[in-house]
Amino acid sequence: MQEQNETNLNRAPVWRAFRAAAPQTLPVFAGYLVLGLGYGIYVQSLGLPVWLPPLMGTVVYGGSLCYVLLVQMVF
């Protein structure tokens, strides 16, 4: 039964596309991970609430605009 499920997953075009794209997207993911961690640490160092980075990251999709907004909020 498990062998049949693995065969079906291997044939699915979505999984084949995912496997082909994964090596190219890992460096981008690593960059976003590092920037997100740095942003979270920066927000915490300013004494702002922990829910603010995910909210701003979701609502403000402007790259460095999040940093500008934090400076405006604190000073």
GROMACS .gro file of C-alpha atoms in nm:
model
   75
    1MET     CA    1   0.000   0.000   0.000
    2GLN     CA    2   0.276   0.244   0.091
    3GLU     CA    3   0.462   0.163  -0.230
    4GLN     CA    4   0.151   0.246  -0.433
    5ASN     CA    5   0.112   0.584  -0.253
    6GLU     CA    6   0.477   0.671  -0.319
    7THR     CA    7   0.432   0.582  -0.685
    8ASN     CA    8   0.128   0.811  -0.710
    9LEU     CA    9   0.318   1.098  -0.545
   10ASN     CA   10   0.614   1.053  -0.778
   11ARG     CA   11   0.389   1.080  -1.080
   12ALA     CA   12   0.203   1.389  -0.967
   13PRO     CA   13   0.310   1.688  -1.178
   14VAL     CA   14   0.292   1.921  -0.878
   15TRP     CA   15   0.546   1.717  -0.685
   16ARG     CA   16   0.776   1.695  -0.987
   17ALA     CA   17   0.760   2.072  -1.028
   18PHE     CA   18   0.825   2.122  -0.657
   19ARG     CA   19   1.129   1.896  -0.667
   20ALA     CA   20   1.264   2.080  -0.969
   21ALA     CA   21   1.212   2.425  -0.815
   22ALA     CA   22   1.328   2.351  -0.459
   23PRO     CA   23   1.705   2.381  -0.520
   24GLN     CA   24   1.663   2.724  -0.680
   25THR     CA   25   1.436   2.858  -0.404
   26LEU     CA   26   1.642   2.749  -0.103
   27PRO     CA   27   1.888   3.043  -0.124
   28VAL     CA   28   1.598   3.289  -0.143
   29PHE     CA   29   1.436   3.123   0.158
   30ALA     CA   30   1.762   3.144   0.352
   31GLY     CA   31   1.786   3.517   0.276
   32TYR     CA   32   1.432   3.583   0.395
   33LEU     CA   33   1.495   3.376   0.707
   34VAL     CA   34   1.804   3.579   0.804
   35LEU     CA   35   1.633   3.911   0.733
   36GLY     CA   36   1.324   3.807   0.927
   37LEU     CA   37   1.526   3.701   1.229
   38GLY     CA   38   1.718   4.027   1.224
   39TYR     CA   39   1.395   4.225   1.198
   40GLY     CA   40   1.243   4.037   1.491
   41ILE     CA   41   1.550   4.097   1.706
   42TYR     CA   42   1.545   4.466   1.615
   43VAL     CA   43   1.178   4.500   1.711
   44GLN     CA   44   1.239   4.325   2.042
   45SER     CA   45   1.537   4.550   2.117
   46LEU     CA   46   1.307   4.852   2.073
   47GLY     CA   47   1.072   4.708   2.335
   48LEU     CA   48   0.777   4.663   2.101
   49PRO     CA   49   0.533   4.370   2.133
   50VAL     CA   50   0.616   4.031   1.987
   51TRP     CA   51   0.310   4.028   1.758
   52LEU     CA   52   0.422   4.341   1.573
   53PRO     CA   53   0.684   4.190   1.334
   54PRO     CA   54   0.451   3.928   1.183
   55LEU     CA   55   0.173   4.184   1.151
   56MET     CA   56   0.395   4.444   0.985
   57GLY     CA   57   0.554   4.180   0.764
   58THR     CA   58   0.209   4.078   0.645
   59VAL     CA   59   0.053   4.420   0.605
   60VAL     CA   60   0.352   4.629   0.492
   61TYR     CA   61   0.508   4.453   0.198
   62GLY     CA   62   0.760   4.722   0.123
   63GLY     CA   63   1.095   4.579   0.225
   64SER     CA   64   1.280   4.848   0.417
   65LEU     CA   65   0.959   5.042   0.481
   66CYS     CA   66   0.906   4.824   0.790
   67TYR     CA   67   1.230   4.957   0.936
   68VAL     CA   68   1.130   5.316   0.860
   69LEU     CA   69   0.795   5.264   1.033
   70LEU     CA   70   0.967   5.126   1.341
   71VAL     CA   71   1.193   5.430   1.365
   72GLN     CA   72   0.888   5.655   1.334
   73MET     CA   73   0.701   5.459   1.603
   74VAL     CA   74   0.984   5.476   1.855
   75PHE     CA   75   1.119   5.827   1.802
   0.00000   0.00000   0.00000
